[in-house]
Short mmCIF file of C-alpha atoms in Angstrom, two decimals:
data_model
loop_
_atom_site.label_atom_id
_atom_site.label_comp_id
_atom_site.label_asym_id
_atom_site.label_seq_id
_atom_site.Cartn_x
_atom_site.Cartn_y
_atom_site.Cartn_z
CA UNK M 99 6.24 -7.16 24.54
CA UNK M 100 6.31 -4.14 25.94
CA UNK M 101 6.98 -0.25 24.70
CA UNK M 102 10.72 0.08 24.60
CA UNK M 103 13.39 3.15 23.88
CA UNK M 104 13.69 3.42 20.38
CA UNK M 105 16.41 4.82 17.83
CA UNK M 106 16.02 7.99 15.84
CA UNK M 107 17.14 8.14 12.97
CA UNK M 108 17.25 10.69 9.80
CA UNK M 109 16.40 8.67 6.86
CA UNK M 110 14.79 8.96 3.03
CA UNK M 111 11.80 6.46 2.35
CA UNK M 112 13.91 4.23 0.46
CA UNK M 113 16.73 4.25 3.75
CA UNK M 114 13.99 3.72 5.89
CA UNK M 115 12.18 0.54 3.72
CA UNK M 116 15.78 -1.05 3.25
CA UNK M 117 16.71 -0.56 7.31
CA UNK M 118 13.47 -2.34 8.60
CA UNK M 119 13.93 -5.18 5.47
CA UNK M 120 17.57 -5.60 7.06
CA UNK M 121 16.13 -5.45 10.76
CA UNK M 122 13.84 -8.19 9.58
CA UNK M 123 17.01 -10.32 8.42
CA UNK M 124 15.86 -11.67 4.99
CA UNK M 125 17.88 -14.56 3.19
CA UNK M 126 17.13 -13.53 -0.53
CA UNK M 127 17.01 -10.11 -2.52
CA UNK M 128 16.49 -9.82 -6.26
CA UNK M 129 16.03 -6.78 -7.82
CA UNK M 130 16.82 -4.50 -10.77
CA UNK M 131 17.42 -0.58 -10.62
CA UNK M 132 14.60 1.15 -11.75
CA UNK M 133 13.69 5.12 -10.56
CA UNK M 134 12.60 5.78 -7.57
CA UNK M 135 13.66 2.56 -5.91
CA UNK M 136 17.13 2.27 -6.47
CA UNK M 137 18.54 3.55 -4.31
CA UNK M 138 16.56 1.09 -1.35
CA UNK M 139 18.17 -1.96 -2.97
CA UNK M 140 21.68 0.08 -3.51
CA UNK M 141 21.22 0.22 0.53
CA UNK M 142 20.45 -3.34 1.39
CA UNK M 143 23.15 -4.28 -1.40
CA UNK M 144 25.75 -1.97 0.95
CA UNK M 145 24.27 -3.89 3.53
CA UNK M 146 25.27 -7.29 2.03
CA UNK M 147 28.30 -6.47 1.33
CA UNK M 148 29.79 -5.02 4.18
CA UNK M 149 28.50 -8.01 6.13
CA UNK M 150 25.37 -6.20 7.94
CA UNK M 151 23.13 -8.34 6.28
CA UNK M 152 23.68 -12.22 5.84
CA UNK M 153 21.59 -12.43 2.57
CA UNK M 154 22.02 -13.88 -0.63
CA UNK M 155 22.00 -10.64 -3.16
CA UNK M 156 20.91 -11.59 -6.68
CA UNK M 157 21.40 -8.75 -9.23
CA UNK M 158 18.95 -9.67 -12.26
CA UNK M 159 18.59 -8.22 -16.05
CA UNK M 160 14.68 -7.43 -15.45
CA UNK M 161 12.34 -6.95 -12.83
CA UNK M 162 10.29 -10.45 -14.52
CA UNK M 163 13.26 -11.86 -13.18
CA UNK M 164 13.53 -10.29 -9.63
CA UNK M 165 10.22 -11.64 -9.21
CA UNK M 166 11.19 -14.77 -10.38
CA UNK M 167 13.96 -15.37 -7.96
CA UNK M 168 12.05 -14.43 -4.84
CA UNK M 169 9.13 -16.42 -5.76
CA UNK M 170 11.48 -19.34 -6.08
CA UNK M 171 13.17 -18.62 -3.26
CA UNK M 172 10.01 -18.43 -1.64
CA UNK M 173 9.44 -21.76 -2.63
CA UNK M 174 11.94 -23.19 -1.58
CA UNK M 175 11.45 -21.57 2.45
CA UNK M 176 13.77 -18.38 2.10
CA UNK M 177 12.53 -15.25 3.64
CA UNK M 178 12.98 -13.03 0.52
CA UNK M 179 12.89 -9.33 -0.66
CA UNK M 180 12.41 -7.39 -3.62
CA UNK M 181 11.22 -3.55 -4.94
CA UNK M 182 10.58 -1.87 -7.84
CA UNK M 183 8.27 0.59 -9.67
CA UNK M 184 6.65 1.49 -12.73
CA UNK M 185 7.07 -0.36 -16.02
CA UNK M 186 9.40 -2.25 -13.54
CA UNK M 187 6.21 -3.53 -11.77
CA UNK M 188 4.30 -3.98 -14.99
CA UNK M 189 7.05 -5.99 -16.13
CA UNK M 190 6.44 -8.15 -13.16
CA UNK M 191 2.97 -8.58 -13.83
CA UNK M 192 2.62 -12.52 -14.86
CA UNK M 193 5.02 -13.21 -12.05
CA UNK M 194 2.59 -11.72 -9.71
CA UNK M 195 -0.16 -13.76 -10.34
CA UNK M 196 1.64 -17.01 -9.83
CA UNK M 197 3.39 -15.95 -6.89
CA UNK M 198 -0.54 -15.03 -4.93
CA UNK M 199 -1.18 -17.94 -6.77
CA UNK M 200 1.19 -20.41 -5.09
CA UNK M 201 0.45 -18.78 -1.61
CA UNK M 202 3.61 -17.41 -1.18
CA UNK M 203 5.02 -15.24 1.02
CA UNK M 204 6.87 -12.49 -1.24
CA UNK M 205 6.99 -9.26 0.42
CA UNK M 206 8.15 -5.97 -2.33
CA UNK M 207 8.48 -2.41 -1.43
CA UNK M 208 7.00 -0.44 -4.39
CA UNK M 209 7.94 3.75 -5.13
CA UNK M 210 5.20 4.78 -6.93
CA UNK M 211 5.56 6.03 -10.02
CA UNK M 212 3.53 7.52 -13.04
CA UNK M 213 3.31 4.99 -16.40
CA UNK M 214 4.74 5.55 -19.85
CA UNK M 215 3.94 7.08 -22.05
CA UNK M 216 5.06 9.61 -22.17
CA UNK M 217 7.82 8.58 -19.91
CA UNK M 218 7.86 10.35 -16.54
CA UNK M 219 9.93 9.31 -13.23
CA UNK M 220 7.38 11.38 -10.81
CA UNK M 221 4.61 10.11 -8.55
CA UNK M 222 0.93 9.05 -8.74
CA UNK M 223 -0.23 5.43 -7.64
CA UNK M 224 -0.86 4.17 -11.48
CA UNK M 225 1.64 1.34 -10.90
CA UNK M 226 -0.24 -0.55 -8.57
CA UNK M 227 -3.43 0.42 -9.40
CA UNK M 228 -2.99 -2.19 -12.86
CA UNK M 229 -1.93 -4.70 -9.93
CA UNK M 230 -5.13 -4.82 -8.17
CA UNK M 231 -6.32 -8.02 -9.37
CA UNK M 232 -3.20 -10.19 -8.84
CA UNK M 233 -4.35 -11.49 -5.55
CA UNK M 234 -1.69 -9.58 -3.78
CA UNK M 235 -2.03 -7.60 -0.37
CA UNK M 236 -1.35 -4.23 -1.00
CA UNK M 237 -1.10 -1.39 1.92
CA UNK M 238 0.05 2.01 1.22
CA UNK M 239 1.74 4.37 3.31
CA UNK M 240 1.73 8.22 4.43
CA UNK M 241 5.28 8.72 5.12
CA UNK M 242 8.66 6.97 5.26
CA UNK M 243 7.74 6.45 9.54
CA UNK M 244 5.02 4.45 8.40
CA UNK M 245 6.64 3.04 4.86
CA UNK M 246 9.62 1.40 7.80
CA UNK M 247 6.81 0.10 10.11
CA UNK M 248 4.64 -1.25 7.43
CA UNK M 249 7.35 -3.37 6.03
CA UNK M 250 8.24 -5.05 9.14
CA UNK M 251 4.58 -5.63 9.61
CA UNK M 252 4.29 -7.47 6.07
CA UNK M 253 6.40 -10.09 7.04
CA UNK M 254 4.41 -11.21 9.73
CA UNK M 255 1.25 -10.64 8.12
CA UNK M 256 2.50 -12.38 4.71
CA UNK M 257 4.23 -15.41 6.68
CA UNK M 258 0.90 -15.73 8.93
CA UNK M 259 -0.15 -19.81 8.42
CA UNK M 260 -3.41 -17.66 8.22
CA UNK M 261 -2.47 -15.42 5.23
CA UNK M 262 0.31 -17.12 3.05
CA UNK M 263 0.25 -14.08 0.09
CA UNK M 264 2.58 -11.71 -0.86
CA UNK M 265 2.38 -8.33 0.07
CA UNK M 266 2.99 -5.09 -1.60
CA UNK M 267 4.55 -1.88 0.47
CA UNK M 268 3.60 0.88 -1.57
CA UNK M 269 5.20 4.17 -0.64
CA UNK M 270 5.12 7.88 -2.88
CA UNK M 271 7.81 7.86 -5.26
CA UNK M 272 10.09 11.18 -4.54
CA UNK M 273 7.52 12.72 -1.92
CA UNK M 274 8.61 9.78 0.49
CA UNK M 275 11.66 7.93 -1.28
CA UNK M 276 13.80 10.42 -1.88
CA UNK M 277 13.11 12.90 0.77
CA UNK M 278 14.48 12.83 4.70
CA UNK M 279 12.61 12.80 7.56
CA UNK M 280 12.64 11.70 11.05
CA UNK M 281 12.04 7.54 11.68
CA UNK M 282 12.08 6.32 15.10
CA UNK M 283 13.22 2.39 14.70
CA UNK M 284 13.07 -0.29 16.85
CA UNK M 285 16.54 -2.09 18.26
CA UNK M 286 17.05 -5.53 15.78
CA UNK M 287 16.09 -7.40 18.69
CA UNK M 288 12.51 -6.43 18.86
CA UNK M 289 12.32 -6.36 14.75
CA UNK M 290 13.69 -10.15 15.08
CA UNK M 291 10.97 -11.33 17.80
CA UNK M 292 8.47 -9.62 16.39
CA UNK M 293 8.89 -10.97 13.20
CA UNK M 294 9.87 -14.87 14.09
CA UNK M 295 10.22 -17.75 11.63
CA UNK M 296 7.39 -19.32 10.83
CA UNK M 297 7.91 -22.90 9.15
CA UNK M 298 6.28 -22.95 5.82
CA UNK M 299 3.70 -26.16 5.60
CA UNK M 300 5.36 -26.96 2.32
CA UNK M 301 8.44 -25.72 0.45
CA UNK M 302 10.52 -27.40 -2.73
CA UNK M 303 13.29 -29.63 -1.63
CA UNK M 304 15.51 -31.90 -3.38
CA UNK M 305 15.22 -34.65 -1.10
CA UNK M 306 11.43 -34.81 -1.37
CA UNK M 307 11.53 -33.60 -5.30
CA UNK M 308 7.62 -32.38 -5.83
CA UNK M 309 5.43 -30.09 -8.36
CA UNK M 310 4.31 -26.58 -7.66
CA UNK M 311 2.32 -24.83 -9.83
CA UNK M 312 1.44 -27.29 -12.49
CA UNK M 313 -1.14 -27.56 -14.82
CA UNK M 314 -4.59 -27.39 -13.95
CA UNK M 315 -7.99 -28.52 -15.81
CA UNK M 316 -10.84 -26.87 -15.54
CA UNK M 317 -11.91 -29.51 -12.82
CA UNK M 318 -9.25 -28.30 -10.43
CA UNK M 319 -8.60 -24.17 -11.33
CA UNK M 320 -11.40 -23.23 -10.06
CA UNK M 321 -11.42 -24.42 -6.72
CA UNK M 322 -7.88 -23.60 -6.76
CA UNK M 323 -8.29 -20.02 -7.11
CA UNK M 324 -11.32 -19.84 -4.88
CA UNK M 325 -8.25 -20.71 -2.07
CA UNK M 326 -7.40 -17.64 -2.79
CA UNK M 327 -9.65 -15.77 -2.91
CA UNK M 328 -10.83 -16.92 0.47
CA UNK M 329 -7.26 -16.37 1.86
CA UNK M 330 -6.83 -12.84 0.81
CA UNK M 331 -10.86 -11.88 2.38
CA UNK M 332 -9.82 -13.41 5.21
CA UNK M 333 -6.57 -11.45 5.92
CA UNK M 334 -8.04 -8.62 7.10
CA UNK M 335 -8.38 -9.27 10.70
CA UNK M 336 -4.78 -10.65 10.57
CA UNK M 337 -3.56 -7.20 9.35
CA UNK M 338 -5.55 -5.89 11.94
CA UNK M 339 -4.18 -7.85 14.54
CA UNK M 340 -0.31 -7.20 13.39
CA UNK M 341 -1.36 -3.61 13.59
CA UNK M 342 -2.28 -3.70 16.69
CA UNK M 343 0.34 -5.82 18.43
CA UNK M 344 3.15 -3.47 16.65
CA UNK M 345 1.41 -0.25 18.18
CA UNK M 346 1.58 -1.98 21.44
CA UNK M 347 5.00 -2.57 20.82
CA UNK M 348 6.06 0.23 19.01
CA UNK M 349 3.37 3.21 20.23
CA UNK M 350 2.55 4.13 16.50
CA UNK M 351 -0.67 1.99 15.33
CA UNK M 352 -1.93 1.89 12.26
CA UNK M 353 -5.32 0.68 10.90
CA UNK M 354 -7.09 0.03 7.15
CA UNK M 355 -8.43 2.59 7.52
CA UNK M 356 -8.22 6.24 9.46
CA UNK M 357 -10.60 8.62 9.91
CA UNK M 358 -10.12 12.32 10.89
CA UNK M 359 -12.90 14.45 12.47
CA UNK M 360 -15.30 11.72 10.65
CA UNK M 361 -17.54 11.46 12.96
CA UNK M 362 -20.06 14.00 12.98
CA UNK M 363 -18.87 15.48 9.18
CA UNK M 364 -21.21 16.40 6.62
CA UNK M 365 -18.31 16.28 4.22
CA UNK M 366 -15.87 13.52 4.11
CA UNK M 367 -13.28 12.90 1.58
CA UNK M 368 -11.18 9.11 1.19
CA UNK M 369 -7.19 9.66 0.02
CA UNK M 370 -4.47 7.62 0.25
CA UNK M 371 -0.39 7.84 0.32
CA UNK M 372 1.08 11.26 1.29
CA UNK M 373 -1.66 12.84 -0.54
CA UNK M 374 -3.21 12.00 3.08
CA UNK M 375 -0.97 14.66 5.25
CA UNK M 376 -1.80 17.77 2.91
CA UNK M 377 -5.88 16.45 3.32
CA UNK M 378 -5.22 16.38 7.11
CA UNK M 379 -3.80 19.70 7.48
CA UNK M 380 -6.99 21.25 5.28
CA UNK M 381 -9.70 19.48 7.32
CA UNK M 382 -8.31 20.74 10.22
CA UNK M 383 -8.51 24.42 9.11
CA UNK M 384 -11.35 24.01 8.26
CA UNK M 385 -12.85 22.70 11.09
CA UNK M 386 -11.46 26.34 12.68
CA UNK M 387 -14.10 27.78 10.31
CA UNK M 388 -17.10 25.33 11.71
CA UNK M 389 -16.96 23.73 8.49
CA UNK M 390 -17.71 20.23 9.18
CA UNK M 391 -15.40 18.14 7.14
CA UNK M 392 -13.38 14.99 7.57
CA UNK M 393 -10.79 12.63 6.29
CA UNK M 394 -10.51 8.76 5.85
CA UNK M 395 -7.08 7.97 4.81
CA UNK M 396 -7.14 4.45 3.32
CA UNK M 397 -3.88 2.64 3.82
CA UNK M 398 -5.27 -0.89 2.84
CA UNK M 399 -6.34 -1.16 -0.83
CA UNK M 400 -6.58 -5.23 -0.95
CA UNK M 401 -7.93 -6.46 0.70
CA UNK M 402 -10.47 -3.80 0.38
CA UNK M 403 -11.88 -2.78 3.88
CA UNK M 404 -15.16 -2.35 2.78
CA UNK M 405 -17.31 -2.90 6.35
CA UNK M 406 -14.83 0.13 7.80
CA UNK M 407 -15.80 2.14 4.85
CA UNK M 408 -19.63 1.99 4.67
CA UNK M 409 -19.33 2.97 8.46
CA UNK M 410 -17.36 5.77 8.31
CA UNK M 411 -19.53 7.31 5.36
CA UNK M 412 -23.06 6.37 6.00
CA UNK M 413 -23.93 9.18 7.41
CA UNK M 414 -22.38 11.67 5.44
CA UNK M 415 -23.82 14.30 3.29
CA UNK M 416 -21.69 14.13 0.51
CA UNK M 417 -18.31 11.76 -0.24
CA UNK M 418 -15.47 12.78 -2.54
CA UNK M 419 -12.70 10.05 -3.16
CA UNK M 420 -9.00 11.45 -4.58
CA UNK M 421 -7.86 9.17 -7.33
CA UNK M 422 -3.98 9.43 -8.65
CA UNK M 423 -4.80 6.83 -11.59
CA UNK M 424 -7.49 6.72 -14.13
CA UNK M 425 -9.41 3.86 -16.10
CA UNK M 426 -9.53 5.14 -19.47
CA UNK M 427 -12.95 4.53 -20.59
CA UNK M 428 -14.50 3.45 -16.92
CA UNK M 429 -16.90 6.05 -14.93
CA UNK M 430 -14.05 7.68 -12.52
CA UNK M 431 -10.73 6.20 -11.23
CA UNK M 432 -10.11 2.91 -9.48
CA UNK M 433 -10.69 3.59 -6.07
CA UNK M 434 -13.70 5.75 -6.83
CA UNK M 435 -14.77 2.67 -8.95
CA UNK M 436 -14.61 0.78 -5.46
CA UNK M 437 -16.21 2.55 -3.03
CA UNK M 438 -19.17 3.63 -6.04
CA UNK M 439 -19.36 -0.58 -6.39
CA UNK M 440 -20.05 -1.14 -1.99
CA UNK M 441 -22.15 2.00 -1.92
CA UNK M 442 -24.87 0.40 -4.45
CA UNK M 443 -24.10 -2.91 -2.87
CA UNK M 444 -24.97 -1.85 0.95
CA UNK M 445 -27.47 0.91 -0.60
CA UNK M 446 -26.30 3.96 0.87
CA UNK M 447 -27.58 6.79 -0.99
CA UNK M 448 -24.99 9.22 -0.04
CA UNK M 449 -23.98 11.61 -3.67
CA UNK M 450 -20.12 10.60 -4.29
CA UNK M 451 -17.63 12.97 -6.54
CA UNK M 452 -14.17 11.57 -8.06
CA UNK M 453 -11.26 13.81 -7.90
CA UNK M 454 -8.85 12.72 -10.55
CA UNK M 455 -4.99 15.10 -9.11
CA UNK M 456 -1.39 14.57 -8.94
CA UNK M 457 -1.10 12.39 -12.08
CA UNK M 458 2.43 12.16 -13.24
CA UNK M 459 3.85 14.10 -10.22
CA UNK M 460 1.71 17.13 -10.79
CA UNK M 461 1.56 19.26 -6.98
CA UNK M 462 -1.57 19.05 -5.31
CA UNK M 463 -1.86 21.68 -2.76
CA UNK M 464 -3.80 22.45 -0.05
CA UNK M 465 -5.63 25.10 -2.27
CA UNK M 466 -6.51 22.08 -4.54
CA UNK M 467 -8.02 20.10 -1.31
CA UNK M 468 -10.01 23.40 -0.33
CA UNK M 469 -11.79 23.25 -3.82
CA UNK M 470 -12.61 19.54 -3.42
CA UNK M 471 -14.31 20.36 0.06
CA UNK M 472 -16.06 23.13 -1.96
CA UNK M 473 -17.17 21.46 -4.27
CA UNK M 474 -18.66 18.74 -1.45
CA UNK M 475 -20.37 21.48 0.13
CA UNK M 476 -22.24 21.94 -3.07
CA UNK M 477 -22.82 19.15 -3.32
CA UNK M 478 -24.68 18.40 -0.06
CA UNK M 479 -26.81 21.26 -0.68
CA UNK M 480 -27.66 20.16 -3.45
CA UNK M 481 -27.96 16.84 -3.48
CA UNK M 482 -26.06 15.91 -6.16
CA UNK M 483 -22.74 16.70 -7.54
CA UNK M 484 -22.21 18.97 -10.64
CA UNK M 485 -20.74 16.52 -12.57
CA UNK M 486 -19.10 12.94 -11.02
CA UNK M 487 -15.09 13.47 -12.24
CA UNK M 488 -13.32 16.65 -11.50
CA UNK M 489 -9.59 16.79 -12.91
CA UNK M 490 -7.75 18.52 -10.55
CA UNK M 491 -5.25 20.75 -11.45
CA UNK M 492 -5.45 20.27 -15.45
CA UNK M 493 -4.68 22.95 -17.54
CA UNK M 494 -7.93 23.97 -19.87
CA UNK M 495 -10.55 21.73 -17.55
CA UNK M 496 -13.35 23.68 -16.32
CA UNK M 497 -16.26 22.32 -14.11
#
């Protein structure tokens, strides 16, 4: 394939997710309206009925049973679709088990959205932080751009013979799904080649009636699940590899992880989502002032890209990750958690800070991401940070 002329178009994050999922000509879409995603399934739905889209369009009474549908659609060889966010998601959570579970090929945009309670409709990644350990792929993107090219990547990556597991699109609830932006799309014709039918090895059919799913002893589960587990490790260099034949089709590539003036920094700080952009724009004025700090946005959270990590941060002074969840009760948030776990593992004894911000929608602004580099410069000097969990922007918290 080659780099082609492409369309430009002015679209939210939800417009742009439900354009590429129509470009990518699914059979099956379940959902159930939940805020911030509604609106993306309200699309494709338009899309359905006005004949755009030949797809079947299932409306549901819960998000359990939007997952149910696709995973048995799934089953049964449909390419299928579904979104949703917040208690929506957590509502989907025994569904998303079996459906990594059964190998399936389920790919769901998710807006990211804070938890109950108290109830709240803004952003932060709680949501699919309590996913982590379904055995789903999850990749998260910067803006809607990258939200529309991720999604027609997941296909291929999720329908690779090599992969066979669901993947999760998450995107920043309001920041990206409800706001407008420029996204340069591909014609359908490209979308459709790119992402080409790949015959499942086994699917439910009436005429050869067999068992999915059924129960297993304790002679069988494990090794069962160990399929799994092996599958979803060994997706990385597929990702990879759809990444890099969509840049060479598209000109936009995309990686598990990107660095930014990593390098030769003494002071590198790990984000992901939109969060990302604001980082970006603060490392680079910084950089004006000889300060030598950097960026890794991480788009891929499972599988986790922990070789690309290690590298980028070995020979860094100081490391501060941005969390927008917590883990009540654990030592810092989840992806602090992570990259604390492979830095004892591959003993690098670099001092690491957690930056708990933007929980429940709360702004985090480049003044915020100053203070975070700050408080990495101290802690280079010093050799150790002041304390290991700042909570950014909290009214009453002090250092």
């Amino acid at each position: 394939m080659q780099k082609l002329k492409q369309i430009r178009q002015t679209l939210s994050g939800n417009y742009a997710v439900a354009y590429a999922v129509k470009q990518v000509d699914v059979d099956v879409i379940a959902a159930y309206p939940i805020t911030p995603q509604t609106t993306m399934v309200e699309k494709l739905s338009e899309y359905v009925a006005t004949g755009e889209l030949q797809a079947e369009y299932v409306p549901v009474e819960s998000e359990h049973s939007a997952l149910s549908v696709v995973t048995a659609a799934a089953a049964a060889g449909a390419r299928v679709f579904t979104s949703t966010s917040s208690q929506g998601l957590l509502l989907m959570h025994e569904i998303l088990f079996i459906t990594a579970a059964l190998r399936l090929p389920v790919v769901m945009a998710v807006a990211n959205r804070a938890v109950s309670a108290p109830i709240n409709i803004w952003n932060d990644h709680s949501d699919a932080m309590d996913q982590r350990d379904t055995g789903w792929i999850q990749i998260f993107a910067e803006s809607s751009q990258e939200a529309y090219d991720t999604m027609i990547q997941a296909y291929r990556i999720a329908e690779d013979l090599r992969v066979r597991l669901p993947v999760m699109v998450n995107f920043d609830g309001y920041i990206l799904t409800h706001t407008y932006e420029p996204v340069d799309t591909l014609p359908d014709e490209y979308v459709r080649e790119f992402t080409p039918r790949v015959k499942p090895p086994f699917r439910l059919n009436p005429d050869e009636p067999a068992s999915i799913g059924t129960l297993a002893p304790p002679d069988y589960y494990y090794e069962v699940k160990y399929q799994e587990i092996n599958a979803i490790e060994n997706s990385l260099p597929v990702i990879e590899e759809v990444s890099k034949e969509y840049g060479d089709l598209s000109g936009r590539y995309y990686s598990s992880v990107e660095p930014t003036f990593v390098k030769d920094a003494d002071i590198v700080l790990i984000s992901m989502g939109a969060l990302s952009g604001t980082a970006r724009y603060v490392v680079r004025e910084l950089r004006q002032h000889n300060i030598k700090a950097g960026l890794i946005k991480l788009r891929l959270f499972r599988p986790f890209p922990i070789k690309s990590i290690i590298d980028l941060i070995s020979d860094a002074k100081a490391v501060g990750i941005i969390d927008r969840a917590v883990s009540p009760g654990a030592v810092g948030g989840p992806v602090f958690m992570e990259i604390a776990a492979i830095m004892k593992l591959y003993g690098i004894d670099v001092p690491i800070v957690n930056f708990i911000a933007g929980l429940g929608g709360r702004d985090v602004t480049p003044n915020d991401i100053k203070y975070m580099f700050d408080e990495l410069q101290y802690t280079a000097m010093s050799g150790k940070p002041k304390r290991p969990v700042y909570y950014i922007g909290l009214r009453g918290w002090s250092p």
